Amino acid sequence: MRTKMRLLGFRGATVKPLNEDAAAELGAELLGEALVFGVGGLCLYLEYLRQAGQSRRREEHLEQTLSDLRQGLEQLQRDLDELRAQGHARGGA
């Protein structure tokens, strides 16, 4: 009961002792609420980790795709330069 009063903001208030049944019921209620909040917080944390992992994998995939496109563009540029060189060699001969 003292814990409940402190949570409600009553400091230094005297609380008469509870009988065993009332104390057990209040303790069980407090424990149940703590368990519900703990499980809820854990679910939120796990969902955050899942979303962060998905975001990281998506970003890595986009970076890999961009890298592949750059390599393909460089290869096309080399091929174009080679074809131009061949065209100049035939045109000049």
Short mmCIF file of N, CA and C in Angstrom, two decimals:
data_model
loop_
_atom_site.label_atom_id
_atom_site.label_comp_id
_atom_site.label_asym_id
_atom_site.label_seq_id
_atom_site.Cartn_x
_atom_site.Cartn_y
_atom_site.Cartn_z
N MET A 1 0.83 -1.19 0.00
CA MET A 1 0.00 0.00 0.00
C MET A 1 0.87 1.25 0.00
N ARG A 2 2.00 1.17 0.74
CA ARG A 2 2.91 2.32 0.75
C ARG A 2 3.44 2.60 -0.65
N THR A 3 3.77 1.53 -1.37
CA THR A 3 4.27 1.68 -2.74
C THR A 3 3.20 2.34 -3.61
N LYS A 4 1.97 1.91 -3.48
CA LYS A 4 0.89 2.49 -4.28
C LYS A 4 0.70 3.96 -3.93
N MET A 5 0.79 4.30 -2.68
CA MET A 5 0.64 5.70 -2.27
C MET A 5 1.79 6.54 -2.81
N ARG A 6 3.00 5.99 -2.79
CA ARG A 6 4.14 6.72 -3.34
C ARG A 6 3.98 6.92 -4.84
N LEU A 7 3.49 5.91 -5.54
CA LEU A 7 3.26 6.04 -6.98
C LEU A 7 2.22 7.11 -7.29
N LEU A 8 1.24 7.25 -6.40
CA LEU A 8 0.20 8.26 -6.59
C LEU A 8 0.66 9.64 -6.16
N GLY A 9 1.84 9.74 -5.56
CA GLY A 9 2.38 11.04 -5.22
C GLY A 9 2.21 11.43 -3.77
N PHE A 10 1.71 10.57 -2.93
CA PHE A 10 1.55 10.88 -1.50
C PHE A 10 2.81 10.45 -0.77
N ARG A 11 3.58 11.41 -0.34
CA ARG A 11 4.83 11.11 0.37
C ARG A 11 4.62 11.34 1.87
N GLY A 12 5.13 10.45 2.65
CA GLY A 12 5.08 10.61 4.09
C GLY A 12 3.72 10.39 4.71
N ALA A 13 2.75 9.98 3.93
CA ALA A 13 1.42 9.72 4.49
C ALA A 13 1.45 8.41 5.25
N THR A 14 0.87 8.41 6.39
CA THR A 14 0.84 7.17 7.17
C THR A 14 -0.26 6.28 6.63
N VAL A 15 0.08 5.04 6.54
CA VAL A 15 -0.85 4.05 6.01
C VAL A 15 -1.02 2.98 7.06
N LYS A 16 -2.25 2.68 7.37
CA LYS A 16 -2.48 1.62 8.35
C LYS A 16 -2.17 0.28 7.70
N PRO A 17 -1.65 -0.65 8.44
CA PRO A 17 -1.29 -1.96 7.89
C PRO A 17 -2.53 -2.67 7.34
N LEU A 18 -2.32 -3.38 6.23
CA LEU A 18 -3.40 -4.15 5.61
C LEU A 18 -3.42 -5.55 6.18
N ASN A 19 -4.58 -6.17 6.12
CA ASN A 19 -4.61 -7.58 6.52
C ASN A 19 -3.97 -8.40 5.40
N GLU A 20 -3.70 -9.65 5.67
CA GLU A 20 -2.96 -10.49 4.72
C GLU A 20 -3.69 -10.65 3.40
N ASP A 21 -4.99 -10.83 3.43
CA ASP A 21 -5.75 -11.01 2.19
C ASP A 21 -5.69 -9.77 1.31
N ALA A 22 -5.88 -8.61 1.90
CA ALA A 22 -5.85 -7.37 1.13
C ALA A 22 -4.45 -7.10 0.60
N ALA A 23 -3.43 -7.40 1.40
CA ALA A 23 -2.05 -7.20 0.97
C ALA A 23 -1.72 -8.15 -0.18
N ALA A 24 -2.14 -9.39 -0.09
CA ALA A 24 -1.88 -10.37 -1.14
C ALA A 24 -2.59 -9.96 -2.43
N GLU A 25 -3.83 -9.51 -2.31
CA GLU A 25 -4.58 -9.09 -3.50
C GLU A 25 -3.93 -7.87 -4.15
N LEU A 26 -3.52 -6.89 -3.35
CA LEU A 26 -2.88 -5.69 -3.87
C LEU A 26 -1.53 -6.02 -4.50
N GLY A 27 -0.79 -6.91 -3.86
CA GLY A 27 0.50 -7.34 -4.41
C GLY A 27 0.34 -8.07 -5.73
N ALA A 28 -0.67 -8.93 -5.82
CA ALA A 28 -0.93 -9.67 -7.05
C ALA A 28 -1.33 -8.72 -8.17
N GLU A 29 -2.14 -7.72 -7.82
CA GLU A 29 -2.57 -6.73 -8.81
C GLU A 29 -1.36 -5.93 -9.31
N LEU A 30 -0.52 -5.51 -8.40
CA LEU A 30 0.67 -4.75 -8.77
C LEU A 30 1.61 -5.59 -9.63
N LEU A 31 1.79 -6.84 -9.26
CA LEU A 31 2.64 -7.74 -10.03
C LEU A 31 2.06 -7.98 -11.43
N GLY A 32 0.75 -8.16 -11.51
CA GLY A 32 0.10 -8.36 -12.81
C GLY A 32 0.27 -7.15 -13.72
N GLU A 33 0.09 -5.96 -13.16
CA GLU A 33 0.26 -4.75 -13.97
C GLU A 33 1.71 -4.59 -14.43
N ALA A 34 2.65 -4.88 -13.54
CA ALA A 34 4.07 -4.79 -13.91
C ALA A 34 4.39 -5.78 -15.02
N LEU A 35 3.81 -6.97 -14.94
CA LEU A 35 4.03 -7.98 -15.97
C LEU A 35 3.47 -7.53 -17.31
N VAL A 36 2.26 -6.96 -17.31
CA VAL A 36 1.65 -6.50 -18.55
C VAL A 36 2.48 -5.37 -19.18
N PHE A 37 2.90 -4.41 -18.36
CA PHE A 37 3.73 -3.32 -18.88
C PHE A 37 5.08 -3.83 -19.37
N GLY A 38 5.65 -4.80 -18.66
CA GLY A 38 6.94 -5.37 -19.08
C GLY A 38 6.83 -6.08 -20.42
N VAL A 39 5.79 -6.88 -20.58
CA VAL A 39 5.59 -7.60 -21.85
C VAL A 39 5.32 -6.61 -22.98
N GLY A 40 4.53 -5.58 -22.70
CA GLY A 40 4.26 -4.55 -23.71
C GLY A 40 5.53 -3.83 -24.12
N GLY A 41 6.35 -3.47 -23.14
CA GLY A 41 7.62 -2.81 -23.45
C GLY A 41 8.54 -3.70 -24.24
N LEU A 42 8.58 -4.98 -23.89
CA LEU A 42 9.41 -5.93 -24.64
C LEU A 42 8.93 -6.07 -26.08
N CYS A 43 7.62 -6.11 -26.28
CA CYS A 43 7.07 -6.20 -27.64
C CYS A 43 7.46 -4.97 -28.46
N LEU A 44 7.36 -3.80 -27.86
CA LEU A 44 7.75 -2.58 -28.56
C LEU A 44 9.23 -2.61 -28.94
N TYR A 45 10.07 -3.04 -28.02
CA TYR A 45 11.50 -3.11 -28.28
C TYR A 45 11.82 -4.09 -29.40
N LEU A 46 11.20 -5.28 -29.36
CA LEU A 46 11.43 -6.27 -30.41
C LEU A 46 10.94 -5.79 -31.76
N GLU A 47 9.81 -5.09 -31.80
CA GLU A 47 9.31 -4.54 -33.06
C GLU A 47 10.27 -3.48 -33.60
N TYR A 48 10.83 -2.66 -32.71
CA TYR A 48 11.81 -1.66 -33.13
C TYR A 48 13.03 -2.35 -33.75
N LEU A 49 13.52 -3.41 -33.11
CA LEU A 49 14.67 -4.13 -33.65
C LEU A 49 14.35 -4.74 -35.01
N ARG A 50 13.14 -5.27 -35.16
CA ARG A 50 12.74 -5.89 -36.44
C ARG A 50 12.70 -4.84 -37.54
N GLN A 51 12.10 -3.69 -37.24
CA GLN A 51 12.01 -2.62 -38.24
C GLN A 51 13.39 -2.08 -38.60
N ALA A 52 14.27 -1.94 -37.61
CA ALA A 52 15.62 -1.45 -37.87
C ALA A 52 16.38 -2.44 -38.75
N GLY A 53 16.21 -3.73 -38.51
CA GLY A 53 16.85 -4.75 -39.33
C GLY A 53 16.35 -4.72 -40.77
N GLN A 54 15.05 -4.58 -40.93
CA GLN A 54 14.49 -4.50 -42.28
C GLN A 54 15.00 -3.28 -43.02
N SER A 55 15.06 -2.17 -42.33
CA SER A 55 15.54 -0.94 -42.94
C SER A 55 17.00 -1.09 -43.36
N ARG A 56 17.81 -1.69 -42.50
CA ARG A 56 19.22 -1.89 -42.82
C ARG A 56 19.39 -2.81 -44.02
N ARG A 57 18.62 -3.91 -44.07
CA ARG A 57 18.71 -4.84 -45.21
C ARG A 57 18.26 -4.17 -46.50
N ARG A 58 17.21 -3.35 -46.43
CA ARG A 58 16.72 -2.65 -47.61
C ARG A 58 17.78 -1.67 -48.12
N GLU A 59 18.44 -0.97 -47.20
CA GLU A 59 19.48 -0.02 -47.59
C GLU A 59 20.68 -0.74 -48.21
N GLU A 60 21.07 -1.87 -47.63
CA GLU A 60 22.17 -2.65 -48.19
C GLU A 60 21.83 -3.14 -49.59
N HIS A 61 20.59 -3.57 -49.79
CA HIS A 61 20.16 -4.04 -51.11
C HIS A 61 20.22 -2.89 -52.13
N LEU A 62 19.76 -1.71 -51.74
CA LEU A 62 19.81 -0.56 -52.64
C LEU A 62 21.25 -0.17 -52.97
N GLU A 63 22.14 -0.23 -51.97
CA GLU A 63 23.54 0.08 -52.22
C GLU A 63 24.16 -0.92 -53.18
N GLN A 64 23.82 -2.20 -53.01
CA GLN A 64 24.35 -3.23 -53.91
C GLN A 64 23.82 -3.02 -55.33
N THR A 65 22.56 -2.69 -55.47
CA THR A 65 21.98 -2.42 -56.79
C THR A 65 22.66 -1.23 -57.44
N LEU A 66 22.88 -0.18 -56.68
CA LEU A 66 23.55 1.01 -57.20
C LEU A 66 24.97 0.68 -57.63
N SER A 67 25.66 -0.11 -56.85
CA SER A 67 27.02 -0.52 -57.21
C SER A 67 27.03 -1.33 -58.50
N ASP A 68 26.09 -2.25 -58.63
CA ASP A 68 25.99 -3.04 -59.87
C ASP A 68 25.71 -2.15 -61.07
N LEU A 69 24.83 -1.18 -60.90
CA LEU A 69 24.52 -0.27 -62.01
C LEU A 69 25.73 0.56 -62.41
N ARG A 70 26.50 1.01 -61.41
CA ARG A 70 27.71 1.78 -61.71
C ARG A 70 28.72 0.93 -62.47
N GLN A 71 28.89 -0.32 -62.06
CA GLN A 71 29.82 -1.21 -62.76
C GLN A 71 29.36 -1.45 -64.19
N GLY A 72 28.05 -1.65 -64.37
CA GLY A 72 27.52 -1.83 -65.72
C GLY A 72 27.74 -0.60 -66.58
N LEU A 73 27.54 0.58 -66.00
CA LEU A 73 27.77 1.83 -66.73
C LEU A 73 29.23 1.99 -67.12
N GLU A 74 30.13 1.65 -66.20
CA GLU A 74 31.56 1.73 -66.52
C GLU A 74 31.92 0.77 -67.64
N GLN A 75 31.35 -0.44 -67.63
CA GLN A 75 31.62 -1.41 -68.69
C GLN A 75 31.09 -0.90 -70.03
N LEU A 76 29.90 -0.32 -70.03
CA LEU A 76 29.36 0.24 -71.25
C LEU A 76 30.22 1.40 -71.77
N GLN A 77 30.74 2.21 -70.86
CA GLN A 77 31.60 3.32 -71.26
C GLN A 77 32.89 2.79 -71.89
N ARG A 78 33.46 1.72 -71.31
CA ARG A 78 34.68 1.12 -71.90
C ARG A 78 34.38 0.54 -73.28
N ASP A 79 33.23 -0.15 -73.40
CA ASP A 79 32.85 -0.70 -74.70
C ASP A 79 32.66 0.40 -75.73
N LEU A 80 32.02 1.50 -75.34
CA LEU A 80 31.81 2.62 -76.25
C LEU A 80 33.14 3.23 -76.68
N ASP A 81 34.06 3.41 -75.74
CA ASP A 81 35.38 3.94 -76.07
C ASP A 81 36.12 3.02 -77.03
N GLU A 82 36.00 1.71 -76.80
CA GLU A 82 36.64 0.73 -77.68
C GLU A 82 36.05 0.79 -79.09
N LEU A 83 34.73 0.87 -79.19
CA LEU A 83 34.07 0.96 -80.50
C LEU A 83 34.45 2.25 -81.22
N ARG A 84 34.56 3.34 -80.49
CA ARG A 84 34.97 4.61 -81.11
C ARG A 84 36.40 4.51 -81.64
N ALA A 85 37.27 3.85 -80.84
CA ALA A 85 38.66 3.68 -81.27
C ALA A 85 38.72 2.83 -82.53
N GLN A 86 37.90 1.79 -82.59
CA GLN A 86 37.87 0.95 -83.79
C GLN A 86 37.33 1.73 -84.99
N GLY A 87 36.33 2.56 -84.75
CA GLY A 87 35.76 3.38 -85.83
C GLY A 87 36.77 4.39 -86.34
N HIS A 88 37.54 5.00 -85.47
CA HIS A 88 38.56 5.97 -85.89
C HIS A 88 39.68 5.26 -86.64
N ALA A 89 40.00 4.04 -86.20
CA ALA A 89 41.07 3.29 -86.89
C ALA A 89 40.62 2.90 -88.29
N ARG A 90 39.39 2.53 -88.48
CA ARG A 90 38.89 2.16 -89.81
C ARG A 90 38.69 3.41 -90.68
N GLY A 91 38.24 4.46 -90.05
CA GLY A 91 38.01 5.69 -90.80
C GLY A 91 39.31 6.34 -91.24
N GLY A 92 40.34 6.20 -90.44
CA GLY A 92 41.63 6.79 -90.76
C GLY A 92 42.45 5.95 -91.71
N ALA A 93 42.14 4.66 -91.89
CA ALA A 93 42.95 3.80 -92.73
C ALA A 93 42.54 3.79 -94.17
#
